[in-house]
Coordinates of C-alpha atoms and ligand atoms in Angstrom, one line a residue:
X291 CA -39.1 86.4 -62.6
X292 CA -37.7 82.9 -62.6
X293 CA -38.6 81.5 -65.9
X294 CA -37.4 83.0 -69.2
X295 CA -38.4 82.1 -72.8
X296 CA -36.2 83.2 -75.7
X297 CA -37.7 83.0 -79.1
X298 CA -35.3 82.4 -82.0
X299 CA -37.3 83.0 -85.2
X300 CA -35.1 81.7 -87.9
X301 CA -35.7 78.6 -90.0
X302 CA -34.1 77.3 -93.2
X303 CA -37.5 76.7 -94.8
X304 CA -41.1 76.4 -93.8
X305 CA -42.6 73.1 -92.8
X306 CA -45.8 72.2 -94.6
X307 CA -48.1 72.6 -91.6
X308 CA -46.4 75.5 -89.8
X309 CA -47.9 79.0 -89.4
X310 CA -45.5 80.2 -86.7
X311 CA -44.1 83.6 -87.0
X312 CA -40.7 82.7 -88.4
X313 CA -38.0 84.3 -90.6
X314 CA -36.9 82.0 -93.4
X315 CA -33.2 82.7 -93.9
X316 CA -30.3 80.9 -95.7
X317 CA -27.9 83.0 -93.6
X318 CA -28.8 83.4 -90.0
X319 CA -28.2 87.0 -88.9
X320 CA -26.8 85.8 -85.6
X321 CA -25.0 89.0 -84.6
X322 CA -28.0 91.2 -85.3
X323 CA -30.2 88.8 -83.3
X324 CA -27.9 88.7 -80.3
X325 CA -27.6 92.6 -80.3
X326 CA -31.4 92.9 -80.5
X327 CA -32.1 90.4 -77.7
X328 CA -29.4 92.0 -75.4
X329 CA -31.0 95.4 -76.0
X330 CA -34.4 94.0 -75.1
X331 CA -32.9 92.4 -72.0
X332 CA -31.4 95.8 -71.0
X333 CA -34.8 97.4 -71.2
X334 CA -36.5 94.8 -69.0
X335 CA -33.4 94.0 -66.9
X336 CA -34.7 92.6 -63.6
X337 CA -32.4 94.8 -61.4
X338 CA -33.7 93.6 -58.1
X339 CA -34.6 90.1 -59.0
X340 CA -32.2 87.3 -58.9
X341 CA -32.3 83.6 -59.6
X342 CA -33.4 81.7 -62.6
X343 CA -35.2 78.4 -62.5
X344 CA -35.6 77.7 -66.2
X345 CA -34.5 79.1 -69.5
X346 CA -36.1 77.8 -72.7
X347 CA -34.9 78.6 -76.2
X348 CA -37.7 77.9 -78.7
X349 CA -38.5 78.8 -82.2
X350 CA -38.1 78.8 -85.0
X351 CA -35.0 76.8 -84.9
X352 CA -32.7 77.8 -82.0
X353 CA -30.2 75.1 -83.1
X354 CA -29.4 77.3 -86.1
X355 CA -27.6 79.8 -83.9
X356 CA -23.9 79.5 -84.0
X357 CA -22.5 78.2 -80.7
X358 CA -20.7 81.5 -79.9
X359 CA -23.9 83.4 -80.3
X360 CA -25.7 80.9 -78.1
X361 CA -22.9 81.2 -75.5
X362 CA -23.1 85.0 -75.4
X363 CA -26.9 84.9 -74.9
X364 CA -26.8 82.3 -72.2
X365 CA -24.0 84.1 -70.3
X366 CA -25.8 87.4 -70.6
X367 CA -29.0 86.0 -69.3
X368 CA -27.4 84.3 -66.4
X369 CA -25.6 87.6 -65.5
X370 CA -28.8 89.5 -65.8
X371 CA -30.5 87.2 -63.3
X372 CA -27.4 87.1 -61.0
X373 CA -26.9 83.4 -61.5
X374 CA -23.4 82.4 -60.5
X375 CA -21.5 80.3 -63.1
X376 CA -21.2 77.5 -60.6
X377 CA -25.0 77.1 -60.3
X378 CA -25.9 74.1 -62.5
X379 CA -29.5 73.6 -61.4
X380 CA -31.0 75.9 -64.0
X381 CA -33.0 73.9 -66.6
X382 CA -31.7 75.2 -69.9
X383 CA -33.6 73.8 -72.9
X384 CA -32.7 74.2 -76.5
X385 CA -35.1 73.2 -79.3
X386 CA -33.1 71.6 -82.0
X387 CA -33.7 70.0 -85.4
X388 CA -32.0 66.7 -85.7
X389 CA -29.9 67.8 -88.7
X390 CA -28.2 70.5 -86.6
X391 CA -27.0 68.0 -83.9
X392 CA -23.5 66.7 -84.4
X393 CA -21.0 65.6 -81.7
X394 CA -19.3 69.0 -82.0
X395 CA -22.4 71.1 -81.8
X396 CA -23.7 69.0 -78.9
X397 CA -20.5 69.5 -77.0
X398 CA -20.5 73.2 -77.6
X399 CA -24.1 73.5 -76.5
X400 CA -23.3 71.7 -73.3
X401 CA -20.3 73.9 -72.6
X402 CA -22.6 76.9 -73.2
X403 CA -24.9 75.7 -70.4
X404 CA -27.6 73.7 -72.3
X405 CA -28.7 70.7 -70.3
X406 CA -31.9 69.7 -72.0
X407 CA -32.7 69.4 -75.7
X408 CA -36.1 69.1 -77.3
X409 CA -35.6 67.4 -80.7
X410 CA -38.2 68.0 -83.5
X411 CA -38.3 64.4 -84.7
X412 CA -42.0 64.4 -85.8
X413 CA -41.8 60.9 -87.5
X414 CA -39.3 58.1 -88.4
X415 CA -40.8 57.7 -91.9
X416 CA -38.8 59.2 -94.7
X417 CA -41.8 59.7 -96.9
X418 CA -43.7 61.5 -94.1
X419 CA -40.7 63.7 -93.2
X420 CA -40.5 64.7 -96.9
X421 CA -44.2 65.5 -97.0
X422 CA -43.7 67.7 -93.9
X423 CA -40.9 69.6 -95.6
X424 CA -38.6 68.6 -92.8
X425 CA -34.9 68.6 -93.6
X426 CA -33.8 65.5 -91.7
X427 CA -34.2 61.8 -92.5
X428 CA -35.1 59.2 -90.0
X429 CA -31.5 58.1 -89.4
X430 CA -30.6 61.6 -88.2
X431 CA -32.9 61.3 -85.2
X432 CA -31.0 58.4 -83.7
X433 CA -27.7 59.9 -84.6
X434 CA -28.7 63.2 -82.9
X435 CA -29.7 61.3 -79.7
X436 CA -26.4 59.5 -79.7
X437 CA -24.5 62.8 -80.2
X438 CA -26.3 64.5 -77.4
X439 CA -25.7 61.6 -75.0
X440 CA -22.1 61.5 -76.0
X441 CA -21.7 65.1 -75.1
X442 CA -23.3 64.5 -71.7
X443 CA -26.8 65.8 -72.4
X444 CA -29.2 63.0 -71.6
X445 CA -32.3 65.0 -70.8
X446 CA -33.7 64.6 -74.2
X447 CA -37.3 65.2 -75.4
X448 CA -38.7 64.1 -78.8
X449 CA -41.6 65.8 -80.5
X450 CA -43.9 63.6 -82.6
X451 CA -46.9 64.7 -84.7
X452 CA -49.9 62.4 -85.1
X453 CA -53.3 62.5 -86.9
X454 CA -51.7 63.0 -90.3
X455 CA -53.8 62.8 -93.6
X456 CA -54.9 59.2 -94.2
X457 CA -53.5 59.1 -97.7
X458 CA -49.9 59.2 -96.2
X459 CA -50.6 55.7 -94.6
X460 CA -48.4 56.7 -91.8
X461 CA -47.7 53.8 -89.3
X462 CA -48.1 55.6 -86.0
X463 CA -47.6 52.5 -84.0
X464 CA -44.2 52.0 -85.6
X465 CA -43.2 55.6 -85.0
X466 CA -44.1 55.2 -81.3
X467 CA -42.0 52.0 -81.0
X468 CA -39.0 53.7 -82.7
X469 CA -39.3 56.7 -80.4
X470 CA -39.5 54.5 -77.3
X471 CA -36.5 52.4 -78.5
X472 CA -34.3 55.6 -78.2
X473 CA -35.3 55.9 -74.5
X474 CA -35.8 59.7 -74.5
X475 CA -36.5 61.1 -71.0
X476 CA -39.5 62.9 -72.4
X477 CA -42.0 62.9 -75.3
X478 CA -44.3 65.6 -76.7
X479 CA -47.1 64.5 -79.0
X480 CA -49.0 67.0 -81.1
X481 CA -52.1 66.3 -83.2
X482 CA -51.8 67.9 -86.6
X483 CA -53.9 71.0 -87.0
X484 CA -54.6 72.7 -90.3
X485 CA -53.7 76.3 -90.1
X486 CA -54.7 78.9 -92.6
X487 CA -52.1 80.1 -95.1
X488 CA -49.9 77.0 -94.8
X489 CA -49.0 74.7 -97.7
X490 CA -51.1 72.0 -95.9
X491 CA -54.2 74.2 -96.0
X492 CA -53.7 74.8 -99.7
X493 CA -53.3 71.1 -100.4
X494 CA -56.5 70.4 -98.5
X495 CA -58.4 73.1 -100.3
X496 CA -57.5 71.7 -103.7
X497 CA -58.2 68.1 -102.6
X498 CA -54.6 66.9 -102.6
X499 CA -54.8 66.1 -98.8
X500 CA -57.5 65.2 -96.3
X501 CA -57.4 66.2 -92.6
X502 CA -57.7 63.3 -90.2
X503 CA -61.2 62.8 -88.8
X504 CA -61.9 62.9 -85.0
X505 CA -62.1 59.1 -84.8
X506 CA -58.6 58.6 -86.1
X507 CA -57.3 61.5 -83.9
X508 CA -58.7 59.8 -80.9
X509 CA -57.5 56.3 -81.9
X510 CA -53.9 57.5 -82.4
X511 CA -54.0 59.6 -79.2
X512 CA -55.2 56.7 -77.1
X513 CA -52.8 54.3 -78.7
X514 CA -49.9 56.6 -77.7
X515 CA -51.1 56.7 -74.1
X516 CA -51.2 52.9 -73.9
X517 CA -47.9 52.4 -75.7
X518 CA -46.0 55.0 -73.7
X519 CA -47.4 53.8 -70.4
X520 CA -46.2 50.3 -71.3
X521 CA -42.7 51.8 -71.8
X522 CA -42.7 53.5 -68.4
X523 CA -43.8 57.0 -69.4
X524 CA -46.3 59.0 -67.5
X525 CA -48.5 61.6 -69.2
X526 CA -48.3 64.6 -66.8
X527 CA -50.0 66.9 -69.3
X528 CA -52.4 66.4 -72.2
X529 CA -49.6 66.3 -74.8
X530 CA -46.5 65.5 -72.7
X531 CA -45.1 62.3 -71.1
X532 CA -42.0 61.8 -69.1
X533 CA -40.2 58.9 -67.5
X534 CA -38.2 58.9 -64.2
X535 CA -40.0 62.1 -63.3
X536 CA -38.2 64.1 -65.9
X537 CA -41.0 66.5 -66.7
X538 CA -40.3 69.8 -68.4
X539 CA -39.8 72.3 -65.5
X540 CA -40.2 75.2 -67.8
X541 CA -43.5 74.1 -69.4
X542 CA -44.8 73.0 -66.0
X543 CA -44.3 76.6 -64.7
X544 CA -46.6 77.8 -67.5
X545 CA -49.2 75.3 -66.6
X546 CA -49.0 76.2 -62.9
X547 CA -49.8 79.9 -63.7
X548 CA -46.3 81.1 -62.8
X549 CA -44.9 84.4 -64.1
X550 CA -42.5 84.3 -67.0
X551 CA -40.5 86.7 -69.1
X552 CA -40.4 86.3 -72.9
X553 CA -37.7 87.8 -75.1
X554 CA -37.4 87.8 -78.9
X555 CA -40.0 88.4 -81.7
X556 CA -43.5 87.1 -80.9
X557 CA -42.4 86.1 -77.3
X558 CA -45.1 86.4 -74.6
X559 CA -44.6 87.5 -71.0
X560 CA -46.8 87.2 -68.0
X561 CA -46.3 88.9 -64.6
X562 CA -49.1 87.1 -62.7
X563 CA -51.7 89.8 -63.7
X564 CA -51.1 91.0 -67.3
X565 CA -49.9 89.3 -70.4
X566 CA -47.9 91.1 -73.1
X567 CA -46.4 90.0 -76.3
X568 CA -43.8 91.2 -78.7
X569 CA -44.2 92.2 -82.3
X570 CA -43.9 88.9 -84.3
X571 CA -41.9 90.0 -87.3
X572 CA -38.2 89.8 -87.0
X573 CA -37.5 93.0 -88.9
X574 CA -40.0 95.1 -86.9
X575 CA -38.6 93.6 -83.7
X576 CA -35.0 94.5 -84.6
X577 CA -35.9 98.0 -85.8
X578 CA -37.8 98.8 -82.6
X579 CA -34.9 97.9 -80.5
X580 CA -32.4 99.6 -82.7
X581 CA -34.5 102.8 -82.2
X582 CA -34.5 102.3 -78.4
X583 CA -38.1 101.3 -78.2
X584 CA -39.6 98.2 -76.5
X585 CA -40.8 95.7 -79.1
X586 CA -44.1 95.1 -77.4
X587 CA -47.1 94.8 -79.7
X588 CA -49.8 94.7 -77.1
X589 CA -50.9 93.6 -73.6
X590 CA -54.0 92.4 -71.8
X591 CA -54.9 92.5 -68.2
X592 CA -56.9 89.4 -67.3
X593 CA -60.2 89.9 -65.5
X594 CA -60.8 87.7 -62.4
X595 CA -63.2 85.6 -64.5
X596 CA -60.6 85.1 -67.2
X597 CA -58.0 84.1 -64.5
X598 CA -60.3 81.6 -63.0
X599 CA -61.2 80.1 -66.4
X600 CA -57.5 79.9 -67.2
X601 CA -56.7 78.3 -63.8
X602 CA -59.3 75.6 -64.4
X603 CA -58.1 75.0 -67.9
X604 CA -54.5 74.7 -66.9
X605 CA -55.3 72.4 -63.9
X606 CA -57.3 70.1 -66.0
X607 CA -54.8 69.8 -68.8
X608 CA -52.2 68.6 -66.3
X609 CA -52.4 65.7 -63.9
X610 CA -52.7 68.2 -61.1
X611 CA -56.5 68.2 -61.7
X612 CA -59.0 70.3 -59.8
X613 CA -60.0 70.1 -56.2
X614 CA -63.1 67.9 -55.7
X615 CA -64.5 70.2 -53.0
X616 CA -64.6 73.2 -55.4
X617 CA -67.3 72.0 -57.8
X618 CA -70.7 70.2 -57.7
X619 CA -70.1 66.6 -56.8
X620 CA -72.7 65.3 -59.2
X621 CA -71.0 66.9 -62.2
X622 CA -67.6 65.4 -61.4
X623 CA -69.0 62.0 -60.5
X624 CA -70.7 62.0 -63.9
X625 CA -67.3 62.5 -65.5
X626 CA -65.9 59.6 -63.6
X627 CA -68.9 57.4 -64.6
X628 CA -68.2 58.3 -68.2
X629 CA -64.6 57.3 -67.9
X630 CA -63.3 60.8 -68.4
X631 CA -61.9 61.4 -65.0
X632 CA -60.6 59.7 -61.9
X633 CA -60.8 60.9 -58.3
X634 CA -57.7 60.5 -56.1
X635 CA -56.5 62.3 -53.0
X636 CA -59.3 64.9 -53.1
X637 CA -58.7 65.8 -56.7
X638 CA -60.3 65.1 -60.1
X639 CA -57.9 64.3 -62.8
X640 CA -58.8 63.7 -66.4
X641 CA -58.1 60.3 -68.1
X642 CA -56.9 60.1 -71.7
X643 CA -60.5 59.9 -72.8
X644 CA -61.2 63.0 -70.7
X645 CA -58.2 64.9 -72.2
X646 CA -59.7 64.2 -75.7
X647 CA -62.7 66.3 -74.4
X648 CA -60.7 68.9 -72.5
X649 CA -62.3 72.0 -74.0
X650 CA -65.9 70.8 -73.5
X651 CA -65.2 69.6 -69.9
X652 CA -63.7 73.0 -69.0
X653 CA -66.9 74.6 -70.4
X654 CA -69.0 72.2 -68.5
X655 CA -67.3 73.1 -65.2
X656 CA -67.1 76.9 -65.7
X657 CA -70.1 77.6 -67.9
X658 CA -67.7 79.4 -70.4
X659 CA -69.1 79.8 -73.9
X660 CA -67.8 77.6 -76.7
X661 CA -65.1 79.2 -78.8
X662 CA -65.4 78.9 -82.5
Ligands
SF4_909 S1 -38.8 74.0 -88.0 FE1 -40.5 74.4 -86.6 S2 -40.8 76.7 -86.6 FE2 -39.5 76.1 -88.4 S3 -40.9 75.9 -90.1 FE3 -40.7 73.9 -89.2 S4 -42.3 73.7 -87.6 FE4 -42.1 75.9 -88.1

């Protein structure tokens, strides 16, 4: 197992659009969390396996962990995978909220082994950030980037959300320009989705907000492609763009169908054949481990058909594309004629217009039924 995901479930408050399994806490139970994760690690300890390619701390808000807790976790994980302290080619990503990044925290993270930070910027518009219930203001994003670079972490990714309700009058073009002006190595762009049981869903149901329509979603998505390409970024996946080849190695492993180990509440693992996932609630996770039980909620073994469907979906969502020889030529050339795909070096790769139709193109190719 060479890729590890560690889920840190804590947040200070819930963002207006978020339905993730999180634990909202004023005080982060760092010691209890570290104890629980180390117990889980002992249960799944990869005795014979060695080596670690990537380690990703996601959440929740991993940047809320105190630096000493972070250091204990990273050291224990490296030990468990027999990674010598001198090896510095492990990609170690920390998701951080801009308000948690200071010159001191950035320095401590780097010393603990973090070499890549994914910043939840979302927008540079104070009004929009407030609407999202984010705790940072726009100035904090640039300050966070400066602090990270000052500490020697220059592999920085920014998350942005597009397709916001029209009544916010969000200037997406301005946000893209401001993001590019910070020259992050990587950008992740997510279209806002309305999830049940979120403040956003309640606002929409009582008419206080309106979800973006498909046309504006497409316009903003295509604008991002054009703007980022002009700034030297290459989209290597439907939502992710990098410059200077600085793709996320961790997420690329997911999209290549590699095995990975997930630790922490709600974390998923995949061994190449079966997928299993942990109980999502922090208290249930902690109690299971305190009682010596694995915190696994369930698992599924993929059928050959499911694996093939997943392989096609993952290939088409990235710029790897699918092999031209594996599918009927007339179908793929129809995609090219429609402007949804390009053919190069024996592979069919989706264009931005194609990525907007990803689900229906996967169904077209595999005959899979539509999901509701
Ligand atoms: S910080 Fe992230 S995980 Fe936490 S509430 Fe906001 S969107 Fe959800």
